[in-house]
Amino acid sequence: MSNRKIQMPREVYIDPGIIKDTAEICKSLHLDKKILIVTGAHTYDVGAKPVIESLEKESIDYDVIKVNNASQDSISEVEELITPDTTVLGIGGGKVIDVAKLSSFNQGVYFVSMPTTASHDGIVSPMASIKNPNTSISVAAHSPIAVIADSEVLAQSPFRLLAAGCADLIANFTAVMDWKLAHRLKHEPISESATALSIMSAHLITDNIGNIKPNLEPSARIVMKSLFSGGMAISIAGSSRPASGSEHLFSHALDKILDKPALHGEQCGIGTIMMMYLHGGDWKFVKDSLEALHAPTTAAEIGVGDDDIIEALMIAHEIRPERYTILGDNGISKEAAYELAHKTGVI
């Protein structure tokens, strides 16, 4: 019998203008001794400034650090500013959230997630993606004690980021297929509730594609709620399995190969088209859904050469060899990779 703890945020706010209530929310959770704001150069103005105004009105002590990437160096810099009574508030995109999440986890303090973009499902999950010299690795951390997502701020971010978040959620379809395959062939434990929640999160996007448009607050709210439920599926599973399968291995392989990868969600979306084909599923539905969201479906659209796509497909199974997927233990040949990418229109 497992005694594994399932971590969930205590409070979740997904509302327009909620960023102005940050201080009140922190006080209600008794997190108002000292706040360390972790943000980025681009997200300081849109996210950190209104939060600082809110904290100053309530005379809450705070400090600010800007990070450029989700690296071990950034995490170490943040950790140096954390004291036992600090609450870490991550305000920004995926990189900022991951740094805030892991540094707070390492120091044993609470973390509040405040996304300024809805570009991937790491906003609420207990996993962090950290860059090392060769690729990015997924590290176990903890879920935020609270999520404060201002849907007006999210709607103002570039639509490309919102579309990437949608693509990352659509990837749940093949991630769950891979998990079920590993359960059947490798007897890997599986959670029915996590798979059901993950698939529901993906359907929230595909069923609402007509309502997801640029600069619309209700659109941002739909995507954020979907990302939240997808993150909860990861929390229930205790791993990224419900949201990360062969399509994510393909994306991580591209990260390894390319000097300048595309957005995580964009790469995963393209990977989902191809992996759905390998699973014998409706890959055209995936492609049509991504196109309707103006998310890329071809290598050319993300500025990646055909040879890089082929190489990524061939090495993807090596990225996380312990995670069994449709790519198998030995991967696929160059000829099979070319045929897959060509048939699905990726190249």
XYZ file of C-alpha atoms in Angstrom:
347
model
C 0.000 0.000 0.000
C 1.352 3.416 -1.000
C 1.663 6.235 1.524
C 2.586 8.791 -1.136
C 1.284 12.264 -0.415
C -0.707 14.090 -3.111
C 0.103 17.798 -3.066
C -2.503 20.329 -4.156
C -2.576 24.132 -3.939
C -4.546 25.326 -0.909
C -6.131 28.227 -2.778
C -6.498 28.955 -6.498
C -7.530 32.268 -8.026
C -8.168 32.527 -11.773
C -9.841 35.916 -12.190
C -9.449 39.247 -13.985
C -7.675 41.854 -11.843
C -6.809 39.390 -9.048
C -3.149 40.474 -9.169
C -4.117 43.622 -7.211
C -5.267 41.434 -4.293
C -1.922 39.643 -3.881
C -1.167 41.152 -0.453
C -4.613 40.238 0.919
C -4.250 36.670 -0.333
C -0.787 36.336 1.238
C -2.099 37.708 4.543
C -5.064 35.317 4.536
C -2.625 32.410 4.151
C -0.253 33.835 6.819
C 2.501 34.176 4.217
C 3.138 37.875 4.840
C 6.343 37.903 6.940
C 8.647 38.292 3.967
C 8.006 37.867 0.240
C 10.756 37.087 -2.266
C 9.528 38.012 -5.741
C 11.209 35.934 -8.458
C 10.496 37.426 -11.871
C 12.040 38.065 -15.286
C 13.162 41.139 -17.190
C 10.053 41.091 -19.405
C 7.553 40.139 -16.712
C 8.668 42.666 -14.115
C 6.516 45.494 -15.514
C 3.388 43.486 -16.285
C 3.456 41.226 -13.214
C 5.863 42.272 -10.471
C 5.058 46.009 -10.427
C 1.347 45.658 -9.542
C 2.265 43.011 -6.949
C 4.822 45.347 -5.356
C 2.169 48.091 -5.181
C -0.181 45.647 -3.445
C 2.500 44.566 -0.933
C 3.566 48.141 -0.166
C -0.025 49.171 0.598
C -0.125 46.479 3.286
C 3.459 47.209 4.470
C 4.629 43.681 3.659
C 8.411 43.260 3.491
C 9.638 42.072 0.097
C 12.715 41.567 -2.055
C 12.986 41.144 -5.844
C 15.291 39.056 -8.006
C 15.200 38.802 -11.799
C 16.253 35.534 -13.444
C 17.068 34.965 -17.110
C 16.875 31.182 -17.370
C 15.890 28.010 -15.539
C 19.423 26.944 -14.684
C 21.144 25.681 -11.552
C 22.959 29.023 -11.304
C 19.633 30.902 -11.207
C 18.307 28.537 -8.542
C 21.435 29.059 -6.401
C 21.097 32.855 -6.699
C 17.478 32.704 -5.506
C 18.283 30.280 -2.670
C 20.831 32.724 -1.250
C 18.005 35.233 -0.631
C 15.661 32.757 1.086
C 15.340 32.743 4.886
C 13.158 30.362 6.938
C 10.242 32.847 7.048
C 10.377 33.710 3.310
C 7.544 32.960 0.917
C 8.745 32.712 -2.693
C 6.402 34.321 -5.226
C 7.161 33.321 -8.831
C 5.832 35.935 -11.260
C 6.436 35.158 -14.924
C 6.546 32.418 -17.516
C 7.666 28.823 -17.258
C 11.362 29.482 -16.551
C 10.621 31.870 -13.673
C 7.975 29.572 -12.171
C 10.350 26.575 -12.329
C 13.194 28.468 -10.628
C 10.868 29.769 -7.895
C 9.386 26.300 -7.425
C 12.660 24.410 -7.099
C 14.533 26.991 -5.023
C 11.648 27.196 -2.516
C 11.452 23.389 -2.398
C 15.203 23.083 -1.761
C 14.973 25.590 1.098
C 11.773 24.160 2.588
C 9.627 27.304 2.255
C 6.249 28.009 0.656
C 5.885 28.948 -3.001
C 3.100 30.947 -4.672
C 2.704 30.604 -8.452
C 1.692 33.711 -10.396
C 1.899 33.030 -14.149
C 1.977 35.923 -16.616
C 1.651 33.548 -19.577
C -0.348 30.348 -20.023
C 2.310 28.631 -22.086
C 2.715 25.250 -20.318
C 1.376 23.016 -17.527
C 4.229 23.551 -15.041
C 2.299 26.419 -13.430
C 0.710 24.176 -10.789
C 2.481 20.825 -11.077
C 5.040 19.548 -8.535
C 7.636 19.125 -11.317
C 10.234 21.643 -12.517
C 12.088 21.667 -15.837
C 15.699 22.752 -15.351
C 18.304 23.309 -18.054
C 21.653 21.582 -17.853
C 24.441 22.017 -20.463
C 22.993 19.438 -22.872
C 19.248 19.365 -22.369
C 16.473 20.073 -19.898
C 15.641 17.651 -17.087
C 12.436 17.202 -15.125
C 12.957 17.434 -11.358
C 10.533 16.636 -8.533
C 9.731 19.711 -6.424
C 6.477 20.747 -4.752
C 3.143 22.245 -5.771
C 2.471 25.900 -4.973
C 0.539 26.639 -1.786
C -1.495 29.070 -3.892
C -1.993 29.971 -7.549
C -2.841 33.575 -8.431
C -3.578 33.786 -12.152
C -4.819 37.133 -13.423
C -6.697 36.295 -16.613
C -6.418 39.898 -17.851
C -2.613 39.743 -17.593
C -2.601 36.316 -19.288
C -4.781 37.631 -22.131
C -2.314 40.458 -22.789
C 0.621 38.087 -23.325
C 1.480 37.163 -26.949
C -1.116 34.776 -28.394
C 1.726 32.534 -29.551
C 2.384 31.699 -25.872
C -1.282 30.902 -25.218
C -1.372 28.675 -28.326
C 1.766 26.904 -27.082
C 0.000 26.234 -23.780
C -2.902 24.726 -25.700
C -0.505 22.534 -27.691
C 1.110 21.328 -24.460
C -2.345 20.294 -23.231
C -3.251 18.551 -26.510
C -0.060 16.513 -25.956
C -1.881 14.867 -23.030
C -3.694 12.649 -25.558
C -0.522 10.803 -26.614
C 1.075 11.036 -23.150
C -1.806 9.032 -21.702
C -1.643 6.544 -24.610
C 2.055 6.008 -23.843
C 1.351 5.538 -20.135
C -1.353 2.954 -20.863
C 1.029 1.179 -23.237
C 3.725 1.058 -20.531
C 1.113 -0.272 -18.112
C 0.158 -3.092 -20.505
C 3.635 -4.042 -21.699
C 5.853 -3.167 -18.726
C 3.361 -3.459 -15.839
C 4.009 0.168 -14.918
C 1.552 1.379 -12.252
C -1.133 3.707 -13.583
C -3.680 6.051 -12.031
C -7.126 6.007 -13.637
C -8.078 9.310 -11.982
C -4.902 11.012 -13.256
C -5.427 9.752 -16.814
C -9.087 10.808 -16.788
C -8.229 14.309 -15.530
C -5.424 14.650 -18.067
C -7.699 13.713 -20.981
C -10.421 16.046 -19.686
C -7.862 18.886 -19.649
C -6.987 18.212 -23.295
C -10.675 18.096 -24.260
C -11.253 21.450 -22.545
C -9.007 22.858 -25.267
C -10.190 20.886 -28.310
C -13.873 21.393 -27.383
C -13.358 25.156 -27.007
C -11.064 25.940 -29.921
C -13.596 28.348 -31.431
C -13.571 30.348 -28.185
C -9.801 30.663 -27.843
C -8.770 33.917 -29.488
C -6.118 36.636 -29.019
C -6.463 39.293 -26.303
C -9.677 37.868 -24.858
C -9.828 37.429 -21.083
C -12.351 34.513 -21.250
C -9.978 32.690 -23.647
C -7.085 33.048 -21.224
C -9.319 31.787 -18.415
C -10.252 28.634 -20.376
C -6.609 27.819 -21.078
C -5.507 28.572 -17.509
C -8.221 26.338 -16.034
C -7.163 23.561 -18.411
C -3.510 23.978 -17.426
C -4.542 23.888 -13.779
C -6.443 20.603 -14.135
C -3.556 19.146 -16.177
C -1.179 20.106 -13.379
C -3.475 18.425 -10.875
C -3.276 15.205 -12.912
C 0.513 15.328 -12.506
C 0.114 15.875 -8.745
C -2.207 12.872 -8.446
C 0.158 10.674 -10.479
C 3.236 11.827 -8.571
C 5.061 12.095 -11.905
C 4.704 13.907 -15.220
C 3.386 10.704 -16.856
C -0.184 12.014 -17.515
C 1.180 14.964 -19.499
C 4.550 13.847 -20.851
C 5.156 10.945 -23.192
C 6.887 10.302 -26.506
C 5.883 13.757 -27.808
C 7.789 15.367 -24.923
C 10.791 13.085 -25.503
C 10.810 14.364 -29.092
C 10.706 17.962 -27.842
C 13.533 17.346 -25.347
C 15.550 15.733 -28.165
C 15.094 18.911 -30.228
C 16.244 20.944 -27.204
C 19.406 18.856 -27.186
C 20.070 19.240 -30.916
C 19.125 22.861 -31.576
C 21.078 25.954 -30.593
C 17.810 27.854 -30.257
C 14.769 25.584 -29.763
C 11.210 26.728 -30.397
C 8.674 27.078 -27.582
C 8.245 23.915 -25.520
C 4.513 23.661 -26.267
C 5.029 24.210 -30.000
C 7.561 21.376 -30.221
C 5.307 19.106 -28.163
C 2.343 19.884 -30.417
C 4.278 18.848 -33.528
C 5.494 15.772 -31.664
C 1.900 14.887 -30.761
C 0.896 14.798 -34.439
C 3.614 12.247 -35.197
C 3.203 10.158 -32.055
C -0.560 9.969 -32.578
C 0.218 8.555 -36.041
C 2.475 5.897 -34.476
C -0.281 4.999 -32.012
C -2.711 4.566 -34.920
C -4.898 7.366 -33.568
C -6.548 10.339 -35.254
C -3.427 12.407 -35.973
C -5.359 14.581 -38.446
C -7.649 15.718 -35.598
C -4.559 16.769 -33.634
C -3.150 18.625 -36.643
C -6.479 20.333 -37.401
C -6.848 21.384 -33.758
C -3.374 22.930 -33.696
C -3.956 24.719 -37.001
C -7.231 26.162 -35.671
C -5.258 27.588 -32.753
C -2.625 29.007 -35.154
C -0.076 26.744 -33.475
C 2.682 25.374 -35.753
C 2.308 21.927 -37.320
C 5.425 21.823 -39.518
C 9.172 21.990 -39.005
C 9.395 25.056 -41.248
C 6.939 26.989 -39.063
C 9.248 26.679 -36.050
C 12.414 27.240 -38.081
C 13.734 23.692 -37.731
C 15.426 21.785 -40.565
C 14.148 18.433 -41.788
C 17.374 16.669 -40.745
C 16.972 17.914 -37.172
C 13.425 16.517 -37.014
C 14.685 13.133 -38.251
C 17.560 13.096 -35.751
C 15.258 14.083 -32.865
C 12.878 11.236 -33.734
C 15.777 8.778 -33.811
C 17.257 9.766 -30.415
C 14.057 10.654 -28.519
C 13.859 7.210 -26.840
C 17.301 7.834 -25.257
C 16.224 10.993 -23.391
C 14.441 9.161 -20.569
C 15.182 5.458 -21.108
C 13.232 4.526 -17.951
C 10.042 5.978 -19.484
C 8.565 3.459 -21.930
C 6.597 4.938 -24.853
C 5.443 4.053 -28.354
C 9.058 4.656 -29.459
C 10.048 1.434 -27.666
C 13.389 0.577 -26.123
C 15.349 0.893 -29.376
C 13.715 3.895 -31.051
C 12.951 4.127 -34.754
C 15.210 3.941 -37.804
C 16.152 6.874 -40.021
C 13.890 5.531 -42.791
C 10.935 5.138 -40.418
C 11.537 8.611 -38.977
C 11.555 10.172 -42.436
C 8.384 8.349 -43.475
C 6.636 9.386 -40.229
C 7.560 13.065 -40.542
C 6.764 13.103 -44.277
C 3.391 11.316 -44.016
C 2.160 13.643 -41.290
C 3.303 16.720 -43.202
C 5.771 17.803 -40.509
C 8.501 17.915 -43.178
